[in-house]
Coordinates of C-alpha atoms in Angstrom, one line a residue:
M6 CA -21.4 -6.0 15.6
S7 CA -22.2 -6.0 19.3
T8 CA -20.8 -3.5 21.7
E9 CA -19.5 -6.4 23.8
L10 CA -17.4 -7.8 21.0
V11 CA -15.7 -4.3 20.2
E12 CA -14.9 -3.7 23.9
R13 CA -13.5 -7.2 24.4
S14 CA -11.5 -7.7 21.2
G15 CA -10.7 -4.2 20.1
V16 CA -11.8 -2.2 17.1
R17 CA -11.9 -4.2 13.9
V18 CA -10.0 -2.2 11.3
A19 CA -9.3 -2.9 7.6
V20 CA -6.2 -1.1 6.4
E21 CA -5.6 -0.6 2.7
G22 CA -2.6 0.9 1.0
C23 CA -3.0 3.3 -2.0
G24 CA -6.5 3.7 -3.1
H25 CA -6.0 4.8 -6.7
G26 CA -9.8 5.2 -7.3
T27 CA -10.7 1.6 -6.8
L28 CA -13.3 1.7 -4.0
N29 CA -15.4 -1.0 -5.4
A30 CA -12.7 -3.5 -5.6
I31 CA -11.3 -2.5 -2.1
Y32 CA -14.8 -2.9 -0.5
S33 CA -15.4 -6.2 -2.3
S34 CA -12.1 -7.5 -1.1
I35 CA -12.9 -6.4 2.5
Q36 CA -16.2 -8.2 2.4
K37 CA -14.6 -11.5 1.2
S38 CA -11.8 -11.2 3.8
C39 CA -14.4 -10.7 6.6
Q40 CA -16.1 -13.9 5.4
V41 CA -12.8 -15.7 5.7
K42 CA -12.1 -14.5 9.1
G43 CA -15.6 -15.1 10.4
W44 CA -16.3 -11.4 10.9
D45 CA -19.6 -9.9 10.0
A46 CA -18.1 -6.5 9.2
V47 CA -15.3 -4.1 10.2
D48 CA -15.7 -0.9 12.2
V49 CA -13.6 1.3 10.0
V50 CA -11.6 1.1 6.7
I51 CA -8.3 3.2 6.7
I52 CA -6.9 4.0 3.3
G53 CA -3.4 5.4 3.3
G54 CA -3.6 8.1 0.6
D55 CA -3.7 8.3 -3.2
F56 CA -7.4 8.0 -2.6
Q57 CA -8.4 10.0 -5.7
A58 CA -11.7 11.5 -4.6
V59 CA -12.5 12.5 -8.2
R60 CA -16.0 13.9 -8.6
N61 CA -16.0 14.8 -12.2
A62 CA -13.7 15.4 -15.3
Q63 CA -12.7 18.7 -14.0
D64 CA -11.1 17.2 -10.9
L65 CA -8.9 14.9 -13.1
N66 CA -7.1 18.0 -14.3
C67 CA -6.0 18.7 -10.7
I68 CA -4.3 15.4 -10.2
S69 CA -0.4 15.1 -10.5
M70 CA -0.5 12.5 -13.3
P71 CA 0.1 12.6 -17.1
A72 CA -3.1 13.2 -18.9
K73 CA -3.1 10.1 -20.9
Y74 CA -3.0 8.0 -17.7
R75 CA -5.9 9.7 -16.0
E76 CA -9.0 7.6 -15.3
I77 CA -12.3 8.7 -13.6
G78 CA -12.2 5.7 -11.1
D79 CA -15.3 4.9 -9.2
F80 CA -15.4 7.4 -6.3
H81 CA -17.7 9.6 -8.3
E82 CA -20.4 6.8 -7.8
Y83 CA -20.2 7.4 -4.0
Y84 CA -20.1 11.1 -4.4
S85 CA -23.3 11.2 -6.6
G86 CA -25.2 8.9 -4.4
A87 CA -25.3 6.0 -6.9
R88 CA -23.5 3.8 -4.3
T89 CA -23.0 4.1 -0.5
A90 CA -19.8 3.1 1.2
P91 CA -20.6 -0.2 3.1
Y92 CA -18.1 0.7 5.9
L93 CA -17.1 3.8 7.6
T94 CA -14.0 4.9 5.6
V95 CA -11.2 7.2 6.7
F96 CA -8.5 8.4 4.4
I97 CA -5.6 10.8 4.1
G98 CA -4.1 12.4 1.0
G99 CA -1.2 11.3 -0.9
N100 CA 0.5 12.7 -4.1
H101 CA -2.0 11.5 -6.6
E102 CA -5.2 13.3 -5.5
A103 CA -7.9 15.5 -6.8
S104 CA -6.3 18.3 -4.8
N105 CA -8.8 21.0 -5.5
H106 CA -11.4 18.8 -3.8
L107 CA -9.4 17.9 -0.8
W108 CA -8.4 21.6 -0.5
E109 CA -12.0 22.3 0.3
L110 CA -11.7 20.1 3.4
Y111 CA -8.5 21.2 4.9
Y112 CA -9.7 20.7 8.4
G113 CA -11.4 17.4 7.4
G114 CA -14.8 16.4 6.3
W115 CA -17.0 14.0 4.4
A116 CA -15.8 13.5 0.8
A117 CA -18.9 11.4 0.3
P118 CA -21.4 9.9 2.7
N119 CA -19.6 7.5 5.1
I120 CA -16.2 8.4 3.6
Y121 CA -14.1 10.8 5.8
Y122 CA -11.1 12.8 4.7
L123 CA -8.9 13.6 7.7
G124 CA -7.6 16.8 6.1
A125 CA -4.1 18.1 6.0
A126 CA -3.5 17.0 9.6
N127 CA -5.9 15.9 12.2
V128 CA -6.7 13.8 15.2
V129 CA -10.1 12.2 15.6
R130 CA -11.8 9.6 17.8
L131 CA -13.5 6.4 16.9
G132 CA -14.8 4.5 19.9
P133 CA -11.9 3.9 22.3
L134 CA -9.3 4.9 19.6
R135 CA -7.6 8.2 18.8
I136 CA -6.5 8.3 15.2
A137 CA -3.9 10.8 14.0
G138 CA -3.1 11.5 10.3
I139 CA -1.0 13.7 8.1
S140 CA -1.6 14.0 4.4
G141 CA 0.9 14.5 1.5
I142 CA 4.5 13.6 1.0
W143 CA 7.8 15.1 2.0
K144 CA 9.6 17.7 0.0
G145 CA 12.2 19.7 2.0
Y146 CA 12.1 22.8 -0.3
N147 CA 8.4 23.3 0.3
Y148 CA 8.2 22.3 4.0
K149 CA 8.6 25.8 5.5
K150 CA 6.2 27.4 3.0
P151 CA 2.5 28.3 3.4
H152 CA -0.3 26.6 1.6
Y153 CA 0.1 29.0 -1.3
E154 CA -1.5 27.0 -4.2
R155 CA -4.9 28.2 -5.3
L156 CA -6.9 27.7 -8.5
P157 CA -6.1 28.1 -11.3
Y158 CA -3.1 25.8 -10.7
N159 CA 0.0 25.8 -12.9
R160 CA 2.0 22.6 -13.3
D161 CA 4.1 23.3 -10.3
D162 CA 1.1 23.9 -8.2
V163 CA -0.4 20.5 -9.1
R164 CA 2.8 18.8 -7.8
S165 CA 3.4 21.0 -4.8
I166 CA 0.0 21.3 -3.3
Y167 CA 0.4 17.9 -1.7
H168 CA 3.7 18.6 -0.1
V169 CA 3.7 18.4 3.7
R170 CA 3.9 21.8 5.4
E171 CA 5.7 22.6 8.7
L172 CA 2.6 24.3 10.2
D173 CA 0.6 21.1 10.0
V174 CA 3.5 19.1 11.5
R175 CA 3.8 21.7 14.2
K176 CA 0.3 21.1 15.2
L177 CA 0.7 17.4 15.5
L178 CA 3.9 17.8 17.5
S179 CA 1.8 19.9 19.9
V180 CA -0.3 16.9 20.9
R181 CA 0.6 15.9 24.5
T182 CA -1.6 12.9 25.1
Q183 CA -1.4 9.4 23.8
V184 CA -2.8 8.3 20.4
D185 CA -3.5 4.8 19.1
I186 CA -3.1 5.0 15.3
G187 CA -0.9 7.2 13.2
I188 CA -1.3 7.4 9.3
S189 CA 0.9 8.9 6.7
H190 CA 1.2 8.4 3.0
D191 CA 4.9 8.0 2.6
W192 CA 6.9 6.1 5.2
P193 CA 8.6 7.7 8.2
R194 CA 12.2 8.1 7.4
S195 CA 14.5 5.0 8.3
V196 CA 11.6 2.9 9.5
E197 CA 12.9 0.2 7.2
W198 CA 15.7 -0.6 9.5
D199 CA 13.3 -1.8 12.2
G200 CA 12.0 -4.5 10.0
D201 CA 13.4 -7.1 7.5
H202 CA 15.2 -4.5 5.4
A203 CA 17.3 -7.2 3.6
R204 CA 14.1 -8.7 2.3
L205 CA 12.8 -5.3 1.3
F206 CA 15.9 -4.4 -0.5
R207 CA 15.7 -7.6 -2.6
Q208 CA 12.1 -6.8 -3.4
K209 CA 12.8 -3.0 -4.3
D210 CA 16.4 -2.9 -5.4
M211 CA 16.5 0.8 -5.6
F212 CA 15.5 1.3 -1.9
E213 CA 18.9 0.2 -0.4
A214 CA 20.9 3.2 -1.9
D215 CA 18.1 5.6 -1.0
S216 CA 17.9 4.2 2.6
K217 CA 21.7 4.3 3.2
A218 CA 21.7 7.9 2.0
G219 CA 19.0 8.8 4.4
T220 CA 16.6 9.9 1.6
L221 CA 14.0 7.1 1.7
G222 CA 10.8 8.3 3.5
S223 CA 9.5 11.4 5.2
T224 CA 11.3 13.5 7.7
A225 CA 8.0 15.0 8.8
A226 CA 6.3 11.7 9.3
R227 CA 9.3 10.5 11.4
K228 CA 9.1 13.5 13.6
V229 CA 5.4 12.9 14.3
L230 CA 5.9 9.1 14.8
D231 CA 8.7 9.6 17.3
W232 CA 6.7 12.2 19.2
L233 CA 3.3 10.5 19.2
R234 CA 4.4 6.9 19.5
P235 CA 1.1 5.3 18.7
G236 CA 0.4 1.6 19.0
Y237 CA 0.1 1.4 15.1
W238 CA 1.4 3.4 12.2
F239 CA 0.1 2.8 8.8
A240 CA 1.6 4.0 5.5
A241 CA 1.5 3.3 1.7
H242 CA 3.2 5.1 -1.2
L243 CA 6.0 2.8 -2.1
H244 CA 3.8 0.0 -3.4
V245 CA 5.1 -2.9 -1.2
K246 CA 3.9 -4.6 2.0
F247 CA 6.3 -4.2 4.8
S248 CA 6.0 -4.4 8.5
A249 CA 8.4 -3.3 11.4
K250 CA 8.3 -3.0 15.2
I251 CA 9.8 0.2 16.5
E252 CA 10.9 0.1 20.1
Y253 CA 11.3 3.4 22.0
L254 CA 14.1 3.4 24.6
T255 CA 15.0 5.6 27.5
D256 CA 18.5 7.1 27.4
A257 CA 20.6 8.4 30.3
E258 CA 19.0 11.9 30.1
G259 CA 15.5 10.6 30.2
Y260 CA 14.6 11.4 26.5
Y261 CA 13.0 8.8 24.2
G262 CA 14.2 8.0 20.8
G263 CA 13.3 5.4 18.3
A264 CA 15.8 2.6 17.8
S265 CA 16.1 3.5 14.2
S266 CA 16.0 7.5 14.3
E267 CA 19.2 7.2 12.1
P268 CA 20.0 4.8 9.2
K269 CA 21.9 1.7 10.3
P270 CA 23.2 0.2 7.1
K271 CA 24.6 -3.2 7.6
G272 CA 25.2 -6.4 5.6
P273 CA 22.4 -8.5 4.4
V274 CA 20.9 -9.6 7.8
V275 CA 17.6 -11.3 7.9
V276 CA 15.6 -9.8 10.8
K277 CA 13.2 -11.9 12.7
N278 CA 10.0 -9.8 13.0
D279 CA 7.6 -10.8 15.6
D280 CA 5.1 -8.3 14.3
E281 CA 4.9 -10.1 10.9
V282 CA 3.8 -13.3 12.7
K283 CA 1.2 -11.4 14.7
M284 CA -0.2 -9.8 11.6
D285 CA -0.2 -12.9 9.4
I286 CA 2.0 -11.4 6.7
D287 CA 2.5 -13.7 3.8
S288 CA 5.8 -15.4 3.1
E289 CA 8.1 -14.1 0.4
E290 CA 7.4 -17.1 -1.8
D291 CA 3.7 -16.2 -1.8
Q292 CA 4.3 -12.9 -3.5
S293 CA 5.5 -14.5 -6.7
A294 CA 3.1 -17.4 -6.7
P295 CA 0.7 -17.8 -9.6
Q296 CA -2.9 -16.5 -9.3
A297 CA -4.8 -19.2 -7.4
S298 CA -8.5 -19.9 -7.1
Q299 CA -10.6 -17.9 -4.7
K300 CA -10.9 -20.9 -2.4
V301 CA -7.1 -21.5 -2.2
L302 CA -6.5 -17.8 -1.6
A303 CA -8.9 -17.8 1.3
E304 CA -7.2 -20.7 2.8
S305 CA -3.6 -19.4 2.4
N306 CA -4.1 -15.9 3.5
T307 CA -6.7 -15.0 6.0
D308 CA -6.2 -11.2 5.8
E309 CA -6.2 -10.6 2.1
V310 CA -8.2 -11.6 -0.9
R311 CA -6.7 -10.8 -4.3
L312 CA -9.2 -9.8 -7.0
K313 CA -9.2 -10.6 -10.7
I314 CA -9.2 -7.1 -11.9
D315 CA -7.3 -6.0 -15.0
D316 CA -3.7 -4.9 -14.6
S317 CA -2.2 -2.4 -17.1
D318 CA 0.8 -0.4 -17.9
E319 CA -0.5 2.3 -15.5
D320 CA 1.1 0.3 -12.7
G321 CA 4.6 0.6 -14.2
V322 CA 4.0 4.3 -15.1
Q323 CA 3.0 5.2 -11.5
D324 CA 5.9 3.2 -10.1
R325 CA 8.3 5.2 -12.3
Q326 CA 6.5 8.4 -11.2
E327 CA 7.0 7.5 -7.6
A328 CA 10.7 7.1 -8.2
E329 CA 10.8 10.4 -9.9
E330 CA 9.0 12.0 -6.8
R331 CA 11.8 10.6 -4.6
H332 CA 14.6 11.7 -7.0
P333 CA 13.5 14.1 -9.8
S334 CA 17.1 13.8 -11.4
G335 CA 16.6 10.2 -11.9
G336 CA 19.5 9.0 -9.8
A337 CA 19.5 6.6 -6.8
S338 CA 20.0 9.5 -4.4
R339 CA 20.2 13.0 -5.5
K340 CA 22.9 15.1 -3.8
E341 CA 24.0 18.7 -4.1
D342 CA 26.2 19.3 -7.2
D343 CA 29.7 20.0 -5.6
S344 CA 31.1 20.9 -9.0
V345 CA 29.7 24.5 -8.7
P346 CA 32.3 26.7 -7.1
E347 CA 31.2 28.4 -3.8
S348 CA 32.0 31.8 -5.3
I349 CA 29.4 31.2 -8.0
R350 CA 26.8 30.0 -5.5
N351 CA 27.2 33.2 -3.5
Q352 CA 26.2 35.2 -6.5
L353 CA 22.8 33.6 -6.9
P354 CA 19.7 35.2 -5.5
A355 CA 18.7 34.3 -2.0
S356 CA 15.8 32.3 -3.4
F357 CA 18.3 29.8 -4.7
A358 CA 19.6 29.0 -1.2
A359 CA 18.8 25.7 0.5
P360 CA 16.0 26.1 3.0
T361 CA 17.1 26.7 6.6
H362 CA 15.5 25.1 9.6
E363 CA 15.2 26.6 13.0
L364 CA 17.0 24.7 15.7
L365 CA 14.8 24.1 18.7
P366 CA 16.0 22.8 22.1
P367 CA 15.4 19.1 22.8
R368 CA 11.9 18.3 24.1
T369 CA 11.2 16.3 27.1
P370 CA 8.6 13.6 26.2
S371 CA 5.1 14.3 27.4
V372 CA 4.4 12.3 30.6
L373 CA 1.1 11.4 29.0
I374 CA 2.6 9.7 26.0
T375 CA 3.6 6.4 27.5
N376 CA 3.6 3.8 24.7
R377 CA 7.0 2.2 24.0
T378 CA 6.3 0.0 21.0
T379 CA 4.8 1.0 17.6
H380 CA 3.9 -1.6 15.0
F381 CA 4.4 -0.2 11.5
L382 CA 2.6 -1.6 8.5
A383 CA 2.9 -0.4 4.9
L384 CA 0.7 -1.8 2.2
D385 CA 0.5 -1.9 -1.6
K386 CA -2.2 -0.8 -4.0
C387 CA -5.2 -2.7 -5.1
L388 CA -4.1 -4.8 -7.9
P389 CA -4.0 -8.6 -8.6
G390 CA -1.3 -10.4 -6.8
R391 CA -0.5 -7.3 -4.6
K392 CA -0.6 -7.3 -0.8
F393 CA -2.9 -4.3 -0.4
L394 CA -5.2 -5.2 2.5
Q395 CA -4.9 -6.1 6.2
L396 CA -7.6 -6.9 8.8
L397 CA -6.8 -6.5 12.4
E398 CA -8.3 -5.9 15.8
V399 CA -6.7 -2.8 17.4
E400 CA -6.7 -2.4 21.2
P401 CA -6.2 1.2 22.4
V402 CA -3.0 2.2 24.2
S403 CA -4.4 5.6 25.0
E404 CA -6.1 6.1 28.2
A405 CA -9.5 4.5 28.3
A406 CA -12.3 7.1 27.6
A407 CA -15.8 7.1 28.7
P408 CA -18.1 4.8 26.6
R409 CA -18.9 6.4 23.3
D410 CA -22.4 6.8 21.8
R411 CA -23.3 4.7 18.8
D412 CA -25.6 5.5 16.0
D413 CA -29.0 3.9 15.5
E414 CA -27.5 0.8 13.9
G415 CA -25.0 0.2 16.7
R416 CA -22.0 1.5 14.8
L417 CA -19.1 3.5 16.2
Q418 CA -19.2 7.2 15.4
L419 CA -16.4 9.6 14.4
E420 CA -15.8 12.3 16.9
Y421 CA -13.8 15.4 17.2
D422 CA -10.9 15.2 19.5
E423 CA -11.0 17.7 22.3
E424 CA -7.3 18.3 22.5
W425 CA -7.0 18.8 18.7
L426 CA -9.8 21.3 18.6
A427 CA -7.8 23.4 21.1
I428 CA -4.7 23.0 19.0
T429 CA -6.7 24.1 15.9
R430 CA -7.8 27.2 17.6
A431 CA -4.3 28.1 18.9
F432 CA -2.7 27.9 15.4
A433 CA -5.7 29.3 13.4
S434 CA -4.1 32.7 12.9
D435 CA -0.8 31.2 11.5
L436 CA -2.6 29.8 8.5
H437 CA -1.9 31.7 5.3
L438 CA -3.3 30.8 1.9
G439 CA -2.8 31.6 -1.7
D440 CA 0.5 33.6 -1.6
D441 CA 3.9 32.1 -1.6
S442 CA 5.7 35.4 -0.8
V443 CA 4.2 35.3 2.8
P444 CA 6.7 33.6 5.1
Q445 CA 5.5 30.9 7.4
P446 CA 5.2 32.3 10.9
R447 CA 8.3 31.6 13.0
H448 CA 8.3 28.8 15.5
L449 CA 7.9 30.4 18.9
G450 CA 8.7 27.2 20.9
F451 CA 6.3 24.6 22.2
A452 CA 6.3 26.1 25.8
H453 CA 4.6 29.1 24.2
Y454 CA 2.2 27.1 22.2
H455 CA 1.3 24.9 25.2
Q456 CA 0.1 28.0 27.0
L457 CA -2.0 29.0 24.1
I458 CA -3.5 25.5 23.8
D459 CA -4.3 25.3 27.5
K460 CA -6.1 28.5 27.3
E461 CA -8.0 27.3 24.2
A462 CA -8.8 24.0 25.9
T463 CA -11.0 25.8 28.4
W464 CA -13.0 27.4 25.6
V465 CA -13.3 24.0 23.8
K466 CA -14.5 22.4 27.0
E467 CA -17.2 25.1 27.7
N468 CA -18.4 25.6 24.2
I469 CA -18.2 22.2 22.4
V470 CA -17.7 19.5 25.1
A471 CA -20.2 20.6 27.6
P472 CA -23.0 21.2 25.0
G473 CA -22.4 17.7 23.6
K474 CA -21.0 18.7 20.2
L475 CA -18.1 16.3 19.8
I476 CA -19.8 13.9 17.5
I477 CA -18.9 14.7 13.8
P478 CA -22.2 15.5 12.1
H479 CA -23.1 13.7 8.8
N480 CA -23.4 17.0 7.1
F481 CA -22.1 16.0 3.6
E482 CA -23.1 18.3 0.8
R483 CA -22.2 18.0 -2.9
T484 CA -20.3 21.1 -4.0
A485 CA -19.0 20.3 -7.5
P486 CA -21.2 18.9 -10.3
I487 CA -21.5 15.1 -10.5
Y488 CA -19.6 13.2 -13.3
D489 CA -21.3 13.4 -16.8
V490 CA -20.9 9.8 -17.9
E491 CA -22.1 10.6 -21.5
R492 CA -19.6 13.4 -21.9
G493 CA -16.6 11.5 -20.4
I494 CA -13.3 13.0 -19.5
A495 CA -12.3 14.6 -22.8
N496 CA -11.9 18.4 -22.8
P497 CA -13.6 19.3 -19.6
P498 CA -14.2 22.9 -18.5
P499 CA -11.7 24.6 -16.1
A500 CA -11.8 23.5 -12.5
V501 CA -13.3 26.0 -10.3
E502 CA -13.2 26.7 -6.5
Y503 CA -16.1 25.9 -4.3
N504 CA -16.9 27.0 -0.8
N505 CA -17.5 23.8 1.2
P506 CA -20.4 24.1 3.9
Q507 CA -18.6 21.5 6.0
T508 CA -15.5 23.7 6.3
A509 CA -17.8 26.7 7.1
G510 CA -19.6 24.8 9.7
F511 CA -16.4 23.5 11.4
C512 CA -14.9 27.0 11.5
E513 CA -18.2 28.3 13.1
L514 CA -18.1 25.4 15.6
V515 CA -14.5 26.0 16.6
G516 CA -14.9 29.8 16.5
I517 CA -12.1 30.6 13.9
E518 CA -12.1 32.5 10.7
N519 CA -12.9 30.5 7.6
K520 CA -10.0 31.5 5.4
F521 CA -11.1 29.1 2.6
H522 CA -14.3 31.1 1.9
A523 CA -14.2 33.2 -1.3
T524 CA -16.9 35.4 -2.8
E525 CA -18.2 34.7 -6.2
Q526 CA -16.4 37.8 -7.5
E527 CA -13.1 36.7 -6.0
K528 CA -13.4 33.2 -7.5
A529 CA -14.2 34.7 -10.9
E530 CA -11.3 37.0 -10.8
R531 CA -8.9 34.2 -10.0
L532 CA -10.3 32.1 -12.7
A533 CA -9.9 34.9 -15.2
R534 CA -6.2 35.3 -14.4
E535 CA -3.3 33.4 -15.8
P536 CA -1.7 31.0 -13.3
R537 CA 1.5 32.1 -11.7
P538 CA 4.6 31.3 -13.8
A539 CA 6.0 27.9 -13.0
R540 CA 9.3 28.0 -11.4
G541 CA 10.9 24.8 -12.7
R542 CA 10.2 22.8 -9.4
G543 CA 7.9 20.0 -10.1
G544 CA 5.8 19.6 -13.2
F545 CA 6.2 16.8 -15.7
R546 CA 9.5 16.7 -17.4
G547 CA 10.9 19.5 -15.1
G548 CA 9.0 22.6 -16.0
R549 CA 11.7 25.3 -16.7
G550 CA 9.4 28.1 -15.8
R551 CA 6.8 27.8 -18.4
R552 CA 3.4 29.4 -17.9
E553 CA 1.4 26.2 -17.8
D554 CA -1.9 25.6 -16.2
V555 CA -4.3 22.7 -15.9
R556 CA -7.4 24.2 -17.4
G557 CA -9.0 21.7 -19.7
G558 CA -6.0 19.4 -19.6
G559 CA -3.9 21.5 -22.1
R560 CA -1.1 24.0 -21.9
R561 CA -1.7 27.7 -22.0
G562 CA 0.8 30.5 -22.7
G563 CA 0.2 34.1 -22.1
R564 CA 1.6 37.3 -20.6
G565 CA 0.6 36.7 -17.1
R566 CA -1.1 39.2 -14.9
G567 CA 0.9 39.0 -11.7
R568 CA 0.1 37.3 -8.5
R569 CA -3.5 36.2 -7.8

């Protein structure tokens, strides 16, 4: 692709919903869609979580999924080098991930050659675009906790490690300049009211009650969306294609607020959505149409090619599991049990109390974040008849940057973001790992953090920008063993912790402590211990405090040996 074409028409982006370990099918679909649109390629593929970067059978035991539904997928082929990703691919984490693998790359890094994980939270540059992302899903009871999960995981850890943490959101809310694309796995809360919600509720009949109760979507993602106001926001998780256009208005006090920051339940109204027309989203009738020939599909839908790959009951199982993630009690919208007298509640230990959230004064919007319209798009997962793929050209809404260098083949290169590096340095000391008894550092106010960030920005400019070190190096290295095809996935050895050279290199570049490094003795000691006792939150079928771990896919009992 020529430089002229990218600069004139924007960056060519392929957006895919949930990955679920189907890279071969996703890349094949993108290739066919490019042929239909007359494109030679795309500049970047964005995958909205549930990527499942499973390197081997051990990683499967660290995915939040019943063992009988686990499959190795095809990412391991790209990890081993048997295949190479044909397009630069950027992804965030969801709630079905090889969490032990992604944990190695907390700050971001190459999961395989040409496949970049954004980390827990990040902002990177690609050509003229600034791309922000946040991994995981919303769970309020873990939001204020540190990243305490560390191998060996118990059943609760497997389902809490991907919960969004306030520290990572705090960093994104410290960004003060315009970004172009935002990515989250679950939807920003209440975004459905800015699109054709009536049609959505007909497609997914459980969503209406959740939405009107204010429990559909992520509070954290909404905060980030309303602060950053990018030109586009992409999401997945709910396994349905949906678009919306969010308009940001100026109120009498000069603050900005999304038109749907609070739910607006109304009667069944069909909303005309200009964004749908722009993105060539299929009609409702197309969703239930029978599978057509490839030629007919290409003519009827220029942005999506549906592949003839086998469907299975796994789809239904995962959809039911997503519903459980939203409401573990199984109801349409879980509320506090008001039948328990307050006098009884007061006798419970403090750990049973609902989490408190610090009240901060309203923020004046950054004068450097000027975009007023965000186009939201959520996509499905890669299965026959599903709307999982969208190709579009994205024009930047951020301030035009200097022309970026390309690689030897003329492709855009991922780069570190100067502002984000300063933010990373400013918050590095607040990161705590491996101990849930350590409280998350108190929020000191954004005025305080801005002073720290401004100071760190000078360091970044002198030590990274000036020497020309912003291009993200292609320094992928395998850490875990590759998949043993002959042995398969049955009875794998325990998952172990690896020190990732990419994380070490990033920490050295930015001048921060690598808190993810562990000596061989420390790793061996952790592996020899029993996991922490489960506390009944998370875990399949509720937990109830059993000492369960994920070693070898089975359950283990034992006396326990205290905290690791």
